[in-house]
Coordinates of C-alpha atoms and ligand atoms in Angstrom, one line a residue:
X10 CA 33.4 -44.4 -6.4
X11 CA 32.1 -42.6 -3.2
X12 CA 29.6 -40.3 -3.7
X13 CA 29.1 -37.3 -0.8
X14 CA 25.9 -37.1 0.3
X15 CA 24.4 -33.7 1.3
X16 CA 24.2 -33.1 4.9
X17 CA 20.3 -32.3 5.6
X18 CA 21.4 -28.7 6.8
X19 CA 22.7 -28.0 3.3
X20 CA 19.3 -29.8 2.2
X21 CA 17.6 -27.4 4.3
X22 CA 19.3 -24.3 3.7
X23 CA 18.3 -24.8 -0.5
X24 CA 14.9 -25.3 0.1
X25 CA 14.3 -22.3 2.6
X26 CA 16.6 -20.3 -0.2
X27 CA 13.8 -21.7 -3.3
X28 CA 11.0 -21.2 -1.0
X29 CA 11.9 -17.1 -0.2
X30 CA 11.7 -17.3 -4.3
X31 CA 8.4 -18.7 -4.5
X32 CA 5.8 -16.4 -3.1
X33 CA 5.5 -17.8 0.0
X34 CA 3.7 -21.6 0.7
X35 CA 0.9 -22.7 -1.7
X36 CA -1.1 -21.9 1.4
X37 CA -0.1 -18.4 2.4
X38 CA -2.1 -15.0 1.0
X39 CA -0.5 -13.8 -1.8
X40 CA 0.4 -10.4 -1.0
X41 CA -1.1 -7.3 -2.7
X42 CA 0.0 -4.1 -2.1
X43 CA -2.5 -0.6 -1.8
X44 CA -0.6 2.6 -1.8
X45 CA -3.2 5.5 -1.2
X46 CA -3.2 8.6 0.4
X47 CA -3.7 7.8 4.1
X48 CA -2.4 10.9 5.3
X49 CA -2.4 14.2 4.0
X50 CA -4.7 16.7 2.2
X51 CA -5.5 14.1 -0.2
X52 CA -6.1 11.5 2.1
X53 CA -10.1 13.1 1.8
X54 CA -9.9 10.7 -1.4
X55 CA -7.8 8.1 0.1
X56 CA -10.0 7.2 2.7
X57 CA -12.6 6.2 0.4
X58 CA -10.2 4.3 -1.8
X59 CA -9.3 2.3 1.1
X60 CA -13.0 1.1 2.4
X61 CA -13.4 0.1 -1.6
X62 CA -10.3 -2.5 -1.7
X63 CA -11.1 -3.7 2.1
X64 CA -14.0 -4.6 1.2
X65 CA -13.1 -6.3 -2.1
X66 CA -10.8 -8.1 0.3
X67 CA -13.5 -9.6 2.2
X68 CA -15.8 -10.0 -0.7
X69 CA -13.4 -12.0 -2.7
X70 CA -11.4 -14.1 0.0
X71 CA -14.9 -15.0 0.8
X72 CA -15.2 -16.6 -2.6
X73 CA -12.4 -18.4 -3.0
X74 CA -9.4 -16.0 -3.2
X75 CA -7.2 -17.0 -6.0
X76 CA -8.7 -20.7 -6.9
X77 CA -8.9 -21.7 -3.2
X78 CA -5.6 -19.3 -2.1
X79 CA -6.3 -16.2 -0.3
X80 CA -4.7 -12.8 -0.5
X81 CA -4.3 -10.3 1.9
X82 CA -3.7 -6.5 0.9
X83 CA -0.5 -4.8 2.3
X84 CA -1.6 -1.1 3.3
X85 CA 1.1 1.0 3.0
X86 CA 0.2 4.6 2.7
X87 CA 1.8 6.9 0.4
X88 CA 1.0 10.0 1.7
X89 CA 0.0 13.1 -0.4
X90 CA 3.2 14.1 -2.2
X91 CA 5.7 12.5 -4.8
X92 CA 8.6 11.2 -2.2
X93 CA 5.6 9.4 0.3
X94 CA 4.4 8.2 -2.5
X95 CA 8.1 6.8 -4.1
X96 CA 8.8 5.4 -0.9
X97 CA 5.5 3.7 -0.1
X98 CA 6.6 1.8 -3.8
X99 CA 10.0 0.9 -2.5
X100 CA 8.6 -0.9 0.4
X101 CA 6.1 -2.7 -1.1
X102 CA 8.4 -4.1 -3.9
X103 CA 11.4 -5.0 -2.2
X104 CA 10.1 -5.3 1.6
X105 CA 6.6 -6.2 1.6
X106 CA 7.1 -8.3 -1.7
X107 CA 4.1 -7.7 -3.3
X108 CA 3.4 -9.2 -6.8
X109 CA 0.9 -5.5 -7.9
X110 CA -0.1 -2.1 -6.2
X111 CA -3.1 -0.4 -6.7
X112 CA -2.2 3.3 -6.1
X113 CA -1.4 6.6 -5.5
X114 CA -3.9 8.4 -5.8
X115 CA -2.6 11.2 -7.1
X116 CA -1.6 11.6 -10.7
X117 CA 1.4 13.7 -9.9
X118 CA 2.6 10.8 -7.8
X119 CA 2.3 8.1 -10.2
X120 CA 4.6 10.3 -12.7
X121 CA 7.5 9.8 -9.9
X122 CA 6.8 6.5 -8.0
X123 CA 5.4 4.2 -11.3
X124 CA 9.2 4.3 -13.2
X125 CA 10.3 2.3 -9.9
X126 CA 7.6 -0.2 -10.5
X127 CA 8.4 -0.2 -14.0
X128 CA 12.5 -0.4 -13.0
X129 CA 11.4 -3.6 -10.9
X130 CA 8.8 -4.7 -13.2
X131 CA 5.7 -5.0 -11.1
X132 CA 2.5 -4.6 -12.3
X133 CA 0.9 -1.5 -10.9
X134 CA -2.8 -0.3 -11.5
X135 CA -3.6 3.5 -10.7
X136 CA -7.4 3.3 -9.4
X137 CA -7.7 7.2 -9.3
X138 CA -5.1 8.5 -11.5
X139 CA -6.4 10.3 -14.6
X140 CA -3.8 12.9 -16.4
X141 CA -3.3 12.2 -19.6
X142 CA 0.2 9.7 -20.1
X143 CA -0.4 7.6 -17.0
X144 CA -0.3 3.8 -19.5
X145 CA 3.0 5.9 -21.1
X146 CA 4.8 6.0 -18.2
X147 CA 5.8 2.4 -19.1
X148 CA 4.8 -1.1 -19.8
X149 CA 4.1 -2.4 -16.1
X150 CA 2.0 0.9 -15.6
X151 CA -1.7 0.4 -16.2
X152 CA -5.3 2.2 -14.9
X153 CA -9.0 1.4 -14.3
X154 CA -9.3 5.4 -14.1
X155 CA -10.8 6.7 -17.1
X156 CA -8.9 9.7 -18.2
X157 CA -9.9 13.1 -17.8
X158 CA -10.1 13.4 -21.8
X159 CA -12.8 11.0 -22.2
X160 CA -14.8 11.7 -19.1
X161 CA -14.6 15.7 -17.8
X162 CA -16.3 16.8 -20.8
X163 CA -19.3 15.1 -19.9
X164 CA -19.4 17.5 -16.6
X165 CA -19.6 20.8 -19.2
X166 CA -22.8 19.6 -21.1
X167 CA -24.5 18.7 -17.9
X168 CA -23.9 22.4 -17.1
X169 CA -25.9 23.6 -20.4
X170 CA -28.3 21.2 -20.0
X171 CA -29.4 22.7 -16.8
X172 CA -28.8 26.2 -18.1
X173 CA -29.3 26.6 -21.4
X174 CA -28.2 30.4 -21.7
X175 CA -24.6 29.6 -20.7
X176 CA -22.1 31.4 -22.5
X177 CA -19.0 32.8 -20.9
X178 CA -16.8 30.3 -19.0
X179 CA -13.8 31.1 -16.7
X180 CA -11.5 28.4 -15.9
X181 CA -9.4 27.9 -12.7
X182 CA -6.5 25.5 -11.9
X183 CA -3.8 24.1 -10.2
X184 CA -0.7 24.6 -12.1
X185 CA 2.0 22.9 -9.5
X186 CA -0.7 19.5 -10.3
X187 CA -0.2 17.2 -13.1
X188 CA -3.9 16.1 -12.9
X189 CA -4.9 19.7 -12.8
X190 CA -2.7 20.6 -15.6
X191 CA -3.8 17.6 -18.2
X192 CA -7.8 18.3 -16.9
X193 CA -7.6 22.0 -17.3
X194 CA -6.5 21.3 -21.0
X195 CA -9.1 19.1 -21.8
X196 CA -11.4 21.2 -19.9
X197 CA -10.2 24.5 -22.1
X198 CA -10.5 22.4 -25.4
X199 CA -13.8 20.7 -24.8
X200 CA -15.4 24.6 -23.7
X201 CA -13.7 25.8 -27.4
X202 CA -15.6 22.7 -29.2
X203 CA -18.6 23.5 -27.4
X204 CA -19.2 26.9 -28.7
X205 CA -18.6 28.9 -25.8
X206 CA -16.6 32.0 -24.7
X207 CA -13.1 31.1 -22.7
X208 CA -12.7 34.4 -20.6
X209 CA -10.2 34.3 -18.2
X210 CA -7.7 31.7 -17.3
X211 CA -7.2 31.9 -13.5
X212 CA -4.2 29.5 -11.8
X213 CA -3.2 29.2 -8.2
X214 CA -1.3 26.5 -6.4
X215 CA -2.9 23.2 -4.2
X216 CA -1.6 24.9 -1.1
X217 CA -3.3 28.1 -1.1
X218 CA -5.7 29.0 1.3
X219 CA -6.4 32.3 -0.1
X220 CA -8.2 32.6 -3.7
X221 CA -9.0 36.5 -3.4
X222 CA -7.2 37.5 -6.6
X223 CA -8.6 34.6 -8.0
X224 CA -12.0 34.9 -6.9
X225 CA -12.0 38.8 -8.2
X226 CA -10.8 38.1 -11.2
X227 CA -13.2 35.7 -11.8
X228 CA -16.4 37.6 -10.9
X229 CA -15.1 40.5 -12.8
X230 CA -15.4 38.2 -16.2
X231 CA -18.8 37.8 -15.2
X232 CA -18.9 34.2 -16.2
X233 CA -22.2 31.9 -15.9
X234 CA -19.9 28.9 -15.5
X235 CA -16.9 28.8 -13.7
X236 CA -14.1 25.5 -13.8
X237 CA -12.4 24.2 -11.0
X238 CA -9.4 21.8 -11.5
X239 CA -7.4 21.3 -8.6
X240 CA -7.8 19.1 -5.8
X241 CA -9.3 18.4 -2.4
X242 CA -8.9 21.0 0.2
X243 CA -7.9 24.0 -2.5
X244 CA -11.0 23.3 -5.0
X245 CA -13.2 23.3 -2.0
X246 CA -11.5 26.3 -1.0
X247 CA -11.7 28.1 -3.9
X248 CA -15.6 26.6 -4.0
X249 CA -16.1 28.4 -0.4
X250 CA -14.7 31.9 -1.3
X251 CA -16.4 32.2 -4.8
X252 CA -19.9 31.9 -3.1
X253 CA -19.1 34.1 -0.3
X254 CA -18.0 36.6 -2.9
X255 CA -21.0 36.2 -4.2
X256 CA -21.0 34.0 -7.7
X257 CA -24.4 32.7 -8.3
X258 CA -23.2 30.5 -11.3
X259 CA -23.0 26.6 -12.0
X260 CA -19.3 25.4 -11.0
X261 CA -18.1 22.3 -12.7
X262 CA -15.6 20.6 -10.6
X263 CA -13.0 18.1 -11.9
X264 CA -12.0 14.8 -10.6
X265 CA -10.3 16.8 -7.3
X266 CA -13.7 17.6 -6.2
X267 CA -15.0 13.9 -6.5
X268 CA -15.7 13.7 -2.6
X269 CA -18.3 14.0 -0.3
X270 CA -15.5 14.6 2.3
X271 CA -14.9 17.9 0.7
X272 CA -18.2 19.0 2.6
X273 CA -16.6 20.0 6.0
X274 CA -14.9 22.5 4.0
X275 CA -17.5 24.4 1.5
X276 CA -20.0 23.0 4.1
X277 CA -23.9 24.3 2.1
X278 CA -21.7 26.3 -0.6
X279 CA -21.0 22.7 -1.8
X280 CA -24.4 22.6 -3.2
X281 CA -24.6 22.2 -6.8
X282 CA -21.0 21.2 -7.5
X283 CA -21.1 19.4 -10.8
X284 CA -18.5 16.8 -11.1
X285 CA -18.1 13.9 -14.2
X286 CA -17.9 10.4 -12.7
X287 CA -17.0 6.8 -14.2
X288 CA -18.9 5.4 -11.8
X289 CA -23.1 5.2 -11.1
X290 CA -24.5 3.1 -8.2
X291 CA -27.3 3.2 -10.5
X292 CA -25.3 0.6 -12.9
X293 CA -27.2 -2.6 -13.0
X294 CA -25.2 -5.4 -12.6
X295 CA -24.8 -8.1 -10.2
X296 CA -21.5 -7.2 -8.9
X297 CA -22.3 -4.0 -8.8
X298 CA -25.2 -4.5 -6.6
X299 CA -23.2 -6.8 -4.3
X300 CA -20.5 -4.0 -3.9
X301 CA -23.3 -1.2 -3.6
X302 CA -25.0 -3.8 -0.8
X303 CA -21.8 -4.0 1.3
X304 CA -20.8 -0.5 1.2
X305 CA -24.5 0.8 1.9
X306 CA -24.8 -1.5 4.9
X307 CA -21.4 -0.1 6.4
X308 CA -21.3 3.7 5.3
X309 CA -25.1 4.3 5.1
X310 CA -24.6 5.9 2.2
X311 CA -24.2 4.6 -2.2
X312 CA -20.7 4.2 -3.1
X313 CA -18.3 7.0 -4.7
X314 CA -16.3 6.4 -7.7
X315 CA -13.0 6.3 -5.4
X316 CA -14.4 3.0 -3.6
X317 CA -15.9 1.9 -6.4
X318 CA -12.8 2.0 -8.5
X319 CA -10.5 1.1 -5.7
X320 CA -12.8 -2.3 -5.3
X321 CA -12.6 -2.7 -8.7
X322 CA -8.6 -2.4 -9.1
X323 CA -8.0 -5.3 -6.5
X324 CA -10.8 -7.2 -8.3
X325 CA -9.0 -6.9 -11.9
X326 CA -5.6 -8.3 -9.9
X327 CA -7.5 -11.1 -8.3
X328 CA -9.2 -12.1 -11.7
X329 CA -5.5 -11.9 -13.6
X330 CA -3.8 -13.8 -11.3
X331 CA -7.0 -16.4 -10.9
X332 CA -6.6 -17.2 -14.9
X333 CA -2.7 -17.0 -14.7
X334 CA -2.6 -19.9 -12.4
X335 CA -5.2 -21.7 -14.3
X336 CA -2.5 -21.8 -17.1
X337 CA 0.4 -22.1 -15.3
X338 CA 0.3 -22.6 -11.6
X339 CA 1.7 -20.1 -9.5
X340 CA 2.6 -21.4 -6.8
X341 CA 5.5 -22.7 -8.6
X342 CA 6.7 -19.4 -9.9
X343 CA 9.3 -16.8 -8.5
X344 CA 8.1 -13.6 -7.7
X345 CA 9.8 -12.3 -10.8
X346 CA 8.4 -14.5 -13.0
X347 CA 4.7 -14.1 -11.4
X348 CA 4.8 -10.0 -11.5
X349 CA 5.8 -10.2 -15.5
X350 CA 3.2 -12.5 -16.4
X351 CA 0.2 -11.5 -14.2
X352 CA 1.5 -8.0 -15.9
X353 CA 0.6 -9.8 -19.4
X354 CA -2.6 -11.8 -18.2
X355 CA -4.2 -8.6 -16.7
X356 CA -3.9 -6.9 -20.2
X357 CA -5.0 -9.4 -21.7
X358 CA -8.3 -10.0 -19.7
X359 CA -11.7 -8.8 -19.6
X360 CA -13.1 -7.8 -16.2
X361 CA -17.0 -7.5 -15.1
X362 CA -16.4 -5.0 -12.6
X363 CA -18.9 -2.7 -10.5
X364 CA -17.4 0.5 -13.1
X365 CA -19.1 -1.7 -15.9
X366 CA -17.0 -4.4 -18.4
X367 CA -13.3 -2.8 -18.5
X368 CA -10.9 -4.1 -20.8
X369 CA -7.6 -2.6 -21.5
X370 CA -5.9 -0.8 -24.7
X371 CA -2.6 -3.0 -26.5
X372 CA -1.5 0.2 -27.3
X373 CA -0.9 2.4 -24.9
X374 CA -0.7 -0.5 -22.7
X375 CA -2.6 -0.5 -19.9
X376 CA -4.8 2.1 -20.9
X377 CA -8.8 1.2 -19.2
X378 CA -11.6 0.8 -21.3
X379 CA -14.7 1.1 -20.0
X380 CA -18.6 2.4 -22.2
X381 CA -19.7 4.3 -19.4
X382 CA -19.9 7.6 -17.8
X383 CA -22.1 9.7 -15.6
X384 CA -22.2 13.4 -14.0
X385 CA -23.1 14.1 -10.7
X386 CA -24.1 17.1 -8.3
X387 CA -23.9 17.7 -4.7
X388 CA -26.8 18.0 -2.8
X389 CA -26.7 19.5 0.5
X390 CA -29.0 18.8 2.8
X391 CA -31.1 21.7 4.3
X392 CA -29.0 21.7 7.3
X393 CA -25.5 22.2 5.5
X394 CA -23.5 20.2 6.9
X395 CA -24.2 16.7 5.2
X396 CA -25.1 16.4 1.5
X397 CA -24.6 13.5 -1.4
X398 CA -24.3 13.1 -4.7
X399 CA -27.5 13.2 -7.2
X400 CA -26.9 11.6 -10.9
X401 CA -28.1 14.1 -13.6
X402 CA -26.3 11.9 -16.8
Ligands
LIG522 C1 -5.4 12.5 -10.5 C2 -6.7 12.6 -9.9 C3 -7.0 13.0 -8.5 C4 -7.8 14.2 -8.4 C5 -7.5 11.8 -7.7 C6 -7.6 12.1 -6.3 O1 -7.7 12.3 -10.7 O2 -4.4 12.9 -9.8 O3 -5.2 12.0 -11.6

């Protein structure tokens, strides 16, 4: 019996066919993908997300990578709306062949783009997103964002705390903005539990420019605290206009307003902006100190919770994918095979991250947990035109 040997092109052609399976040689950087805003209005807060995960790329290549294999984040930006967003996905998953994301940044972008990570299943982490039903959006959808719900109340007793005769409330927000929308509602609710006086509900739209209406509706409730959900450039807006009409109040500002790069905008009408955080550079830990070090010696200035838990959402992949291949190499999987499982293992782990110990939730999956949170408040300095962020919780 004569048996046909394969030609060594045939022999060839399989292995380069198993190989493009595989994710790449047991040598190459596994590719992660990081979807922020890069462009856009909310690029403000993308900017920071993108020094934190650069420079949890160094920090952890530095140590090893993956047990001795390095990854290398894939930037792809995904803009400030829903279909930038979507298509940043697409070409990470089926172009870039990433085994995660971390990203977008925006709520209301991870209600459109995460079903095509979930379609594909991919593991995805938002590092920013914090409406309520980000986990529910389906199983390969998870966050190391706290949600508004547990956090923005925070921000509301900080105000009585620093005045004590607080009373009547008016609440402002974007209603064309998921994030807005779910923040507002815990906002409204938590000012209800609290005892105090709801007067006016005021909404307006991310893209306005013009908060007149607003802004005299508002001072004609005579509030002593006024709430701002929206986002970057319309929160500082709105921020800029309320002072020059004359509000002398406190302003709580939700998670929208979580950036020193909102100053070019409300410039010294910033000062005082009180916004909850879920992340302190006070937080005593060695990795947080490490991170802290790093960013101070590059940005001359502490961290922000959007570096912070940008840094900390390429960490939780590196861990997860660390303690996958410790139980079953993975070099040897397909990329299919590795996104379900490192989907599973990330779930399942425990990280010491600069945002404290996070853990996630079995149910919803992929929902963070993490002990701590903080408040905030701008400080301007004298000259207006620079200011930071002062811990008062
Ligand atoms: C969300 C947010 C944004 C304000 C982050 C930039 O918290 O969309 O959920």
């Amino acid at each position: 019996m004569s048996r046909r040997l394969a030609s060594p092109v045939t022999i060839v052609s399989l292995i380069a066919v198993l190989c493009g399976a595989l994710v790449g040689h047991a040598a190459d950087p596994i590719p992660i993908g990081v979807s922020v805003a890069q462009t856009g209005p909310v690029a403000l807060a993308g900017q920071e997300q993108v020094l934190g995960a650069q420079i949890a790329e160094e920090y952890f290549n530095k140590r090893g990578g993956v047990n001795g294999r390095p990854f290398k984040l894939i930037f792809q930006d995904a803009g400030s709306d829903e279909a930038t967003a979507i298509n940043a996905y697409q070409n990470q998953i089926n172009v870039a062949k990433v085994v995660a994301i971390i990203g977008p940044s925006l709520s209301q972008q991870m209600f459109a783009a995460g079903p095509f990570a979930v379609r594909a299943k991919l593991p995805v982490l938002g590092i920013s997103t914090t409406a309520k039903g980000i986990p529910q959006v389906g199983e390969f959808v998870s966050r190391v964002s706290a949600p508004v719900a547990i956090v923005a109340p925070n921000a509301i007793k900080a105000a009585m705390d620093i005045n004590k005769n607080i009373k009547r409330v008016v609440v402002l927000y974007a209603q064309n903005d998921a994030f807005s929308k779910s923040e507002t509602e815990t906002f409204q609710q938590a000012v209800k539990d609290l005892h105090l006086e709801l007067v006016t509900v005021q909404t307006f739209q991310t893209t306005d420019t013009d908060f007149t209406a607003q802004v005299t509706n508002t001072l004609n409730a005579k509030p002593d605290l006024v709430i701002i959900s929206g986002l970057q450039v319309d929160g500082a807006n709105l921020v800029k206009q309320l002072r020059e009409l004359a509000y002398k109040g406190l302003i709580v500002g939700g998670n929208g307003l979580n950036t020193t790069n909102i100053i070019p905008i409300c410039k010294a009408l910033c000062d005082g902006i009180l916004v909850a955080q879920a992340y302190s550079p006070e937080y005593k830990s060695k990795i947080n100190d490490d991170f802290k070090g790093i960013y101070k010696d590059r940005q001359k200035k502490d961290p922000p919770q959007f570096s912070a838990q940008a840094f900390t959402g390429v960490q939780v992949f590196v861990e997860a994918l660390g303690a996958l291949d410790k139980k079953s190499p993975i070099a040897k999987m397909d990329l299919a095979a590795l996104r379900v499982e490192l989907n599973k293992q990330l779930i399942a782990g425990t990280y010491d991250t600069p945002l404290g110990e996070i853990s996630f939730k079995a149910s919803p999956g992929g929902e963070i947990v993490q002990k701590q949170s903080y408040v905030a408040q701008i400080k301007m300095d004298p000259g207006g035109t620079s200011g930071k962020w002062v811990y008062v919780k």
